[in-house]
mmCIF file of C-alpha atoms and ligand atoms in Angstrom:
data_model
loop_
_atom_site.group_PDB
_atom_site.id
_atom_site.type_symbol
_atom_site.label_atom_id
_atom_site.label_comp_id
_atom_site.label_asym_id
_atom_site.label_seq_id
_atom_site.Cartn_x
_atom_site.Cartn_y
_atom_site.Cartn_z
ATOM 1 C CA MET A 1 8.329 2.689 23.873
ATOM 2 C CA ALA A 2 9.943 3.917 20.637
ATOM 3 C CA THR A 3 9.575 7.607 19.714
ATOM 4 C CA PRO A 4 6.945 7.768 16.978
ATOM 5 C CA PHE A 5 8.063 8.761 13.469
ATOM 6 C CA PRO A 6 5.974 11.332 11.626
ATOM 7 C CA LEU A 7 3.275 9.321 9.871
ATOM 8 C CA ARG A 8 3.005 9.589 6.093
ATOM 9 C CA LEU A 9 -0.210 9.083 4.129
ATOM 10 C CA GLY A 10 -0.008 7.473 0.722
ATOM 11 C CA VAL A 11 -3.267 7.844 -1.205
ATOM 12 C CA ASN A 12 -4.040 4.948 -3.504
ATOM 13 C CA ILE A 13 -5.894 6.178 -6.611
ATOM 14 C CA ASP A 14 -6.555 2.780 -8.248
ATOM 15 C CA HIS A 15 -10.297 2.993 -7.821
ATOM 16 C CA VAL A 16 -10.624 6.301 -9.618
ATOM 17 C CA ALA A 17 -9.400 4.263 -12.591
ATOM 18 C CA THR A 18 -11.894 1.495 -11.754
ATOM 19 C CA VAL A 19 -14.763 3.971 -12.170
ATOM 20 C CA ARG A 20 -13.243 5.408 -15.347
ATOM 21 C CA ASN A 21 -12.797 1.947 -16.834
ATOM 22 C CA ALA A 22 -16.426 1.009 -16.122
ATOM 23 C CA ARG A 23 -17.249 3.119 -19.200
ATOM 24 C CA GLY A 24 -13.936 2.913 -20.993
ATOM 25 C CA GLY A 25 -13.605 6.684 -21.358
ATOM 26 C CA ALA A 26 -11.270 9.302 -19.930
ATOM 27 C CA TYR A 27 -13.027 10.333 -16.716
ATOM 28 C CA PRO A 28 -12.759 10.392 -13.794
ATOM 29 C CA ASP A 29 -9.067 11.016 -14.363
ATOM 30 C CA PRO A 30 -6.736 9.346 -11.818
ATOM 31 C CA LEU A 31 -4.086 12.015 -12.478
ATOM 32 C CA ARG A 32 -6.499 14.749 -11.480
ATOM 33 C CA ALA A 33 -7.307 12.765 -8.327
ATOM 34 C CA ALA A 34 -3.584 12.441 -7.588
ATOM 35 C CA LYS A 35 -3.090 16.213 -7.840
ATOM 36 C CA ILE A 36 -6.090 16.836 -5.546
ATOM 37 C CA ALA A 37 -4.664 14.284 -3.094
ATOM 38 C CA GLU A 38 -1.369 16.175 -3.112
ATOM 39 C CA ASP A 39 -3.211 19.418 -2.364
ATOM 40 C CA ALA A 40 -5.096 17.690 0.451
ATOM 41 C CA GLY A 41 -1.828 16.731 2.122
ATOM 42 C CA ALA A 42 -1.005 13.272 0.778
ATOM 43 C CA ASP A 43 2.691 12.521 1.264
ATOM 44 C CA GLY A 44 2.708 10.118 -1.642
ATOM 45 C CA ILE A 45 0.549 8.521 -4.311
ATOM 46 C CA THR A 46 0.176 4.773 -4.610
ATOM 47 C CA ALA A 47 -0.925 3.005 -7.778
ATOM 48 C CA HIS A 48 -1.056 -0.691 -8.633
ATOM 49 C CA LEU A 49 -0.483 -1.595 -12.260
ATOM 50 C CA ARG A 50 -2.097 -5.003 -12.365
ATOM 51 C CA GLU A 51 -1.172 -7.629 -14.880
ATOM 52 C CA ASP A 52 -4.747 -7.506 -16.261
ATOM 53 C CA ARG A 53 -4.790 -3.633 -16.227
ATOM 54 C CA ARG A 54 -8.207 -3.744 -14.596
ATOM 55 C CA HIS A 55 -7.799 -0.249 -13.148
ATOM 56 C CA ILE A 56 -4.520 1.667 -13.537
ATOM 57 C CA SER A 57 -3.118 1.647 -17.090
ATOM 58 C CA ASP A 58 0.412 1.991 -18.426
ATOM 59 C CA ALA A 59 -0.503 5.503 -19.595
ATOM 60 C CA ASP A 60 -1.612 6.387 -16.031
ATOM 61 C CA ILE A 61 1.819 5.398 -14.720
ATOM 62 C CA ASP A 62 3.536 7.459 -17.453
ATOM 63 C CA GLY A 63 1.319 10.407 -16.509
ATOM 64 C CA LEU A 64 1.864 10.038 -12.769
ATOM 65 C CA MET A 65 5.627 10.001 -13.252
ATOM 66 C CA ASN A 66 5.295 13.295 -15.168
ATOM 67 C CA VAL A 67 2.860 15.233 -13.000
ATOM 68 C CA LEU A 68 3.498 14.223 -9.401
ATOM 69 C CA SER A 69 5.420 16.412 -7.005
ATOM 70 C CA VAL A 70 5.196 13.783 -4.242
ATOM 71 C CA PRO A 71 6.758 10.311 -4.493
ATOM 72 C CA LEU A 72 5.042 7.517 -6.406
ATOM 73 C CA ASN A 73 4.741 4.156 -4.683
ATOM 74 C CA PHE A 74 4.396 1.727 -7.595
ATOM 75 C CA GLU A 75 2.654 -1.487 -6.567
ATOM 76 C CA MET A 76 3.548 -4.427 -8.740
ATOM 77 C CA ALA A 77 3.586 -8.195 -8.908
ATOM 78 C CA ALA A 78 6.966 -9.908 -9.035
ATOM 79 C CA THR A 79 6.898 -10.480 -12.805
ATOM 80 C CA ASN A 80 9.468 -9.675 -15.478
ATOM 81 C CA GLU A 81 7.017 -7.377 -17.241
ATOM 82 C CA MET A 82 6.448 -5.260 -14.125
ATOM 83 C CA GLN A 83 10.138 -5.238 -13.279
ATOM 84 C CA ALA A 84 10.925 -3.823 -16.736
ATOM 85 C CA ILE A 85 8.261 -1.113 -16.318
ATOM 86 C CA ALA A 86 9.591 -0.188 -12.863
ATOM 87 C CA LEU A 87 13.155 -0.051 -14.153
ATOM 88 C CA ARG A 88 12.066 2.230 -16.982
ATOM 89 C CA HIS A 89 10.325 4.690 -14.640
ATOM 90 C CA LYS A 90 12.431 4.298 -11.491
ATOM 91 C CA PRO A 91 9.680 5.433 -9.088
ATOM 92 C CA HIS A 92 10.615 6.462 -5.559
ATOM 93 C CA ALA A 93 9.283 3.174 -4.187
ATOM 94 C CA VAL A 94 8.071 -0.156 -5.449
ATOM 95 C CA CYS A 95 5.820 -2.351 -3.358
ATOM 96 C CA ILE A 96 5.847 -6.006 -4.340
ATOM 97 C CA VAL A 97 2.399 -7.520 -3.942
ATOM 98 C CA PRO A 98 0.933 -10.935 -4.682
ATOM 99 C CA GLU A 99 -1.464 -11.015 -7.586
ATOM 100 C CA LYS A 100 -3.983 -13.553 -8.761
ATOM 101 C CA ARG A 101 -6.264 -12.720 -11.645
ATOM 102 C CA GLU A 102 -9.383 -14.120 -10.000
ATOM 103 C CA GLU A 103 -9.103 -12.182 -6.729
ATOM 104 C CA ARG A 104 -11.180 -9.059 -6.198
ATOM 105 C CA THR A 105 -8.319 -7.243 -4.470
ATOM 106 C CA THR A 106 -4.920 -8.105 -2.996
ATOM 107 C CA GLU A 107 -6.272 -10.696 -0.610
ATOM 108 C CA GLY A 108 -3.208 -11.863 1.255
ATOM 109 C CA GLY A 109 0.386 -10.892 1.800
ATOM 110 C CA LEU A 110 3.241 -12.068 -0.362
ATOM 111 C CA GLU A 111 4.636 -15.535 0.389
ATOM 112 C CA VAL A 112 8.260 -14.428 0.730
ATOM 113 C CA ALA A 113 9.601 -17.289 2.807
ATOM 114 C CA ARG A 114 8.797 -19.885 0.118
ATOM 115 C CA GLU A 115 10.211 -17.792 -2.727
ATOM 116 C CA GLU A 116 13.174 -16.239 -1.014
ATOM 117 C CA ASN A 117 15.771 -16.947 -3.641
ATOM 118 C CA ARG A 118 13.722 -15.819 -6.613
ATOM 119 C CA LEU A 119 12.566 -12.650 -4.825
ATOM 120 C CA ALA A 120 16.091 -11.751 -3.703
ATOM 121 C CA HIS A 121 17.191 -11.813 -7.352
ATOM 122 C CA PHE A 122 14.024 -10.049 -8.440
ATOM 123 C CA ILE A 123 14.385 -7.034 -6.150
ATOM 124 C CA ALA A 124 18.160 -6.563 -6.491
ATOM 125 C CA PRO A 125 17.998 -4.581 -9.782
ATOM 126 C CA LEU A 126 15.156 -2.451 -8.406
ATOM 127 C CA ARG A 127 17.250 -1.551 -5.376
ATOM 128 C CA ASP A 128 20.259 -0.919 -7.606
ATOM 129 C CA ALA A 129 18.121 1.469 -9.685
ATOM 130 C CA GLY A 130 17.449 3.507 -6.527
ATOM 131 C CA CYS A 131 13.872 2.385 -5.785
ATOM 132 C CA ARG A 132 12.968 1.740 -2.178
ATOM 133 C CA VAL A 133 11.721 -1.828 -2.149
ATOM 134 C CA SER A 134 8.741 -2.637 0.014
ATOM 135 C CA ILE A 135 7.180 -6.072 0.434
ATOM 136 C CA PHE A 136 3.488 -6.418 1.223
ATOM 137 C CA ILE A 137 3.159 -9.158 3.831
ATOM 138 C CA ALA A 138 1.017 -10.550 6.592
ATOM 139 C CA ALA A 139 1.990 -9.820 10.197
ATOM 140 C CA ASP A 140 3.982 -13.041 10.371
ATOM 141 C CA LYS A 141 7.476 -13.399 11.803
ATOM 142 C CA ARG A 142 8.591 -15.881 9.141
ATOM 143 C CA GLN A 143 7.623 -13.560 6.312
ATOM 144 C CA ILE A 144 9.198 -10.532 7.979
ATOM 145 C CA GLU A 145 12.479 -12.356 8.544
ATOM 146 C CA ALA A 146 12.466 -13.519 4.930
ATOM 147 C CA ALA A 147 11.745 -9.981 3.661
ATOM 148 C CA HIS A 148 14.699 -8.768 5.694
ATOM 149 C CA ARG A 149 16.983 -11.519 4.370
ATOM 150 C CA ILE A 150 16.171 -10.800 0.721
ATOM 151 C CA GLY A 151 17.229 -7.171 1.177
ATOM 152 C CA ALA A 152 13.922 -5.288 1.247
ATOM 153 C CA GLN A 153 14.202 -1.906 2.951
ATOM 154 C CA VAL A 154 10.502 -1.680 3.807
ATOM 155 C CA ILE A 155 7.649 -4.001 4.699
ATOM 156 C CA GLU A 156 4.007 -3.077 4.392
ATOM 157 C CA LEU A 157 1.861 -4.963 6.882
ATOM 158 C CA HIS A 158 -1.450 -6.185 5.451
ATOM 159 C CA THR A 159 -4.286 -4.753 7.555
ATOM 160 C CA GLY A 160 -7.043 -6.501 5.566
ATOM 161 C CA ALA A 161 -7.885 -9.208 8.128
ATOM 162 C CA TYR A 162 -7.935 -6.632 10.954
ATOM 163 C CA CYS A 163 -10.345 -4.412 8.961
ATOM 164 C CA ASP A 164 -12.542 -7.286 7.746
ATOM 165 C CA ALA A 165 -12.996 -8.559 11.307
ATOM 166 C CA PHE A 166 -14.135 -5.081 12.348
ATOM 167 C CA SER A 167 -16.698 -4.786 9.575
ATOM 168 C CA GLU A 168 -17.987 -8.291 10.337
ATOM 169 C CA GLY A 169 -18.365 -7.376 14.024
ATOM 170 C CA ASP A 170 -15.931 -10.125 15.036
ATOM 171 C CA MET A 171 -14.210 -8.113 17.721
ATOM 172 C CA ALA A 172 -12.213 -11.039 19.134
ATOM 173 C CA THR A 173 -10.502 -11.587 15.770
ATOM 174 C CA HIS A 174 -10.163 -7.830 15.315
ATOM 175 C CA ALA A 175 -8.317 -7.560 18.662
ATOM 176 C CA ARG A 176 -6.157 -10.590 17.844
ATOM 177 C CA GLU A 177 -5.197 -9.138 14.461
ATOM 178 C CA LEU A 178 -4.354 -5.792 16.044
ATOM 179 C CA ASN A 179 -2.195 -7.568 18.552
ATOM 180 C CA SER A 180 -0.256 -9.358 15.781
ATOM 181 C CA LEU A 181 0.156 -6.095 13.849
ATOM 182 C CA THR A 182 1.416 -4.366 17.016
ATOM 183 C CA GLU A 183 3.950 -7.096 17.798
ATOM 184 C CA MET A 184 5.113 -7.511 14.221
ATOM 185 C CA ALA A 185 5.533 -3.759 13.633
ATOM 186 C CA ALA A 186 7.927 -3.701 16.601
ATOM 187 C CA PHE A 187 9.674 -6.894 15.470
ATOM 188 C CA ALA A 188 10.242 -5.588 11.931
ATOM 189 C CA HIS A 189 11.421 -2.213 13.177
ATOM 190 C CA ASP A 190 13.932 -3.903 15.499
ATOM 191 C CA LEU A 191 15.315 -5.795 12.488
ATOM 192 C CA GLY A 192 15.949 -2.420 10.822
ATOM 193 C CA LEU A 193 13.042 -2.507 8.384
ATOM 194 C CA GLU A 194 10.894 0.547 7.717
ATOM 195 C CA VAL A 195 7.292 -0.358 8.517
ATOM 196 C CA HIS A 196 4.248 0.665 6.486
ATOM 197 C CA ALA A 197 0.688 -0.633 6.730
ATOM 198 C CA GLY A 198 -2.416 -0.673 4.624
ATOM 199 C CA HIS A 199 -5.394 -2.366 3.017
ATOM 200 C CA GLY A 200 -9.023 -1.838 3.888
ATOM 201 C CA LEU A 201 -8.419 1.023 6.343
ATOM 202 C CA THR A 202 -11.357 3.344 7.067
ATOM 203 C CA TYR A 203 -12.133 6.178 9.479
ATOM 204 C CA ASP A 204 -13.276 3.505 11.957
ATOM 205 C CA THR A 205 -10.163 1.349 11.785
ATOM 206 C CA VAL A 206 -7.297 3.745 11.123
ATOM 207 C CA ALA A 207 -6.580 5.068 14.638
ATOM 208 C CA PRO A 208 -5.073 1.964 16.318
ATOM 209 C CA ILE A 209 -2.808 1.411 13.298
ATOM 210 C CA ALA A 210 -1.813 5.077 13.109
ATOM 211 C CA ALA A 211 -0.933 4.882 16.805
ATOM 212 C CA LEU A 212 1.662 2.130 16.287
ATOM 213 C CA PRO A 213 4.888 4.067 16.900
ATOM 214 C CA GLN A 214 7.014 2.074 14.429
ATOM 215 C CA VAL A 215 4.665 2.600 11.482
ATOM 216 C CA LYS A 216 5.915 5.294 9.151
ATOM 217 C CA GLU A 217 3.376 5.235 6.328
ATOM 218 C CA LEU A 218 -0.216 4.188 5.702
ATOM 219 C CA ASN A 219 -1.476 3.476 2.197
ATOM 220 C CA ILE A 220 -5.201 3.989 1.863
ATOM 221 C CA GLY A 221 -7.370 3.946 -1.242
ATOM 222 C CA HIS A 222 -10.722 2.248 -1.667
ATOM 223 C CA PHE A 223 -12.431 3.806 1.351
ATOM 224 C CA LEU A 224 -11.177 7.313 0.500
ATOM 225 C CA ILE A 225 -12.341 7.125 -3.104
ATOM 226 C CA GLY A 226 -15.749 5.836 -1.943
ATOM 227 C CA GLU A 227 -16.037 8.523 0.721
ATOM 228 C CA SER A 228 -15.163 11.200 -1.822
ATOM 229 C CA ILE A 229 -18.523 10.542 -3.525
ATOM 230 C CA PHE A 230 -20.204 11.975 -0.452
ATOM 231 C CA ARG A 231 -17.853 14.680 0.740
ATOM 232 C CA GLY A 232 -15.364 15.297 -2.062
ATOM 233 C CA LEU A 233 -11.851 13.917 -2.341
ATOM 234 C CA GLU A 234 -10.002 16.713 -0.607
ATOM 235 C CA PRO A 235 -12.218 16.731 2.541
ATOM 236 C CA ALA A 236 -12.224 12.905 2.613
ATOM 237 C CA ILE A 237 -8.419 12.865 2.676
ATOM 238 C CA ALA A 238 -8.197 15.766 5.113
ATOM 239 C CA GLU A 239 -10.414 13.888 7.569
ATOM 240 C CA MET A 240 -8.232 10.769 7.284
ATOM 241 C CA ARG A 241 -5.144 12.884 7.974
ATOM 242 C CA ARG A 242 -6.838 14.449 10.976
ATOM 243 C CA LEU A 243 -7.680 11.017 12.426
ATOM 244 C CA MET A 244 -4.131 9.787 11.797
ATOM 245 C CA GLU A 245 -2.616 12.810 13.509
ATOM 246 C CA GLU A 246 -5.025 12.592 16.422
ATOM 247 C CA ALA A 247 -4.133 8.928 16.929
ATOM 248 C CA ARG A 248 -0.440 9.691 16.682
ATOM 249 C CA ALA A 249 -0.633 12.433 19.282
HETATM 250 N N1 LIG B 301 -1.377 -1.302 0.300
HETATM 251 C C1 LIG B 301 -1.265 -2.268 -0.627
HETATM 252 C C2 LIG B 301 0.027 -2.987 -0.741
HETATM 253 C C3 LIG B 301 -2.333 -2.568 -1.495
HETATM 254 O O1 LIG B 301 -2.214 -3.549 -2.405
HETATM 255 C C4 LIG B 301 -3.527 -1.826 -1.386
HETATM 256 C C5 LIG B 301 -4.657 -2.098 -2.318
HETATM 257 O O2 LIG B 301 -4.279 -1.870 -3.622
HETATM 258 C C6 LIG B 301 -3.586 -0.810 -0.429
HETATM 259 C C7 LIG B 301 -2.513 -0.584 0.422
HETATM 260 C C8 LIG B 301 -4.795 0.049 -0.272
HETATM 261 O O3 LIG B 301 -5.877 -0.717 0.120
HETATM 262 P P1 LIG B 301 -7.314 -0.075 0.113
HETATM 263 O O4 LIG B 301 -7.619 0.336 -1.269
HETATM 264 O O5 LIG B 301 -8.179 -1.174 0.627
HETATM 265 O O6 LIG B 301 -7.274 1.110 1.065
#
């Protein structure tokens, strides 16, 4: 068994912007949430600037680059517009995600294997600019091998199907998905990729993922922002950290 790495928590603040945008005003402010997340022990902040700007705005990204003391993980689709924005800001990390306008959230992983050539050319300037390039993919050997071949340094394994199966009470699928995530985390790590995971994680689903020894970072947003309505953002994050550390130990 590999020695576990310390596990980082990236807090995704997109849905603070979703609530703000419901009224089109200035609050709640995602930058304020990011600073509270830092104080609560987040190792990084994650934000997804979508093509349709449905939550995070360009001004939010400008602001985050100015105020953060922890690294920004900039989630983006593989488009020329987003590449130009990333190259202007040069965040610590970029995570390339699939994006379809009609989806409610990022529903599946990126199809890297089918777009290998284009993606290799797409990420090269981002790597050259010093960004760590992560690719958001399903726990699928073909996709992991392709991510490795195109020169990504990191993969983020999509935990959405694992979490959905849990909330639907489909424990057979839940166990099967966990098994794939376990095997593919080890496979990717053996190829030399840094392994992250995220999407849909909650207090009920985080422990088995946090316990995977090859996983170095979890990115968690929607549940934490929802939970903060009831207990406040700082305690909501602190509890997630506690569960991650307990699982890791
Ligand atoms: N990781 C990636 C790559 C994502 O696209 C998202 C959602 O924006 C997350 C993690 C966080 O997912 P959630 O908001 O469901 O915790």
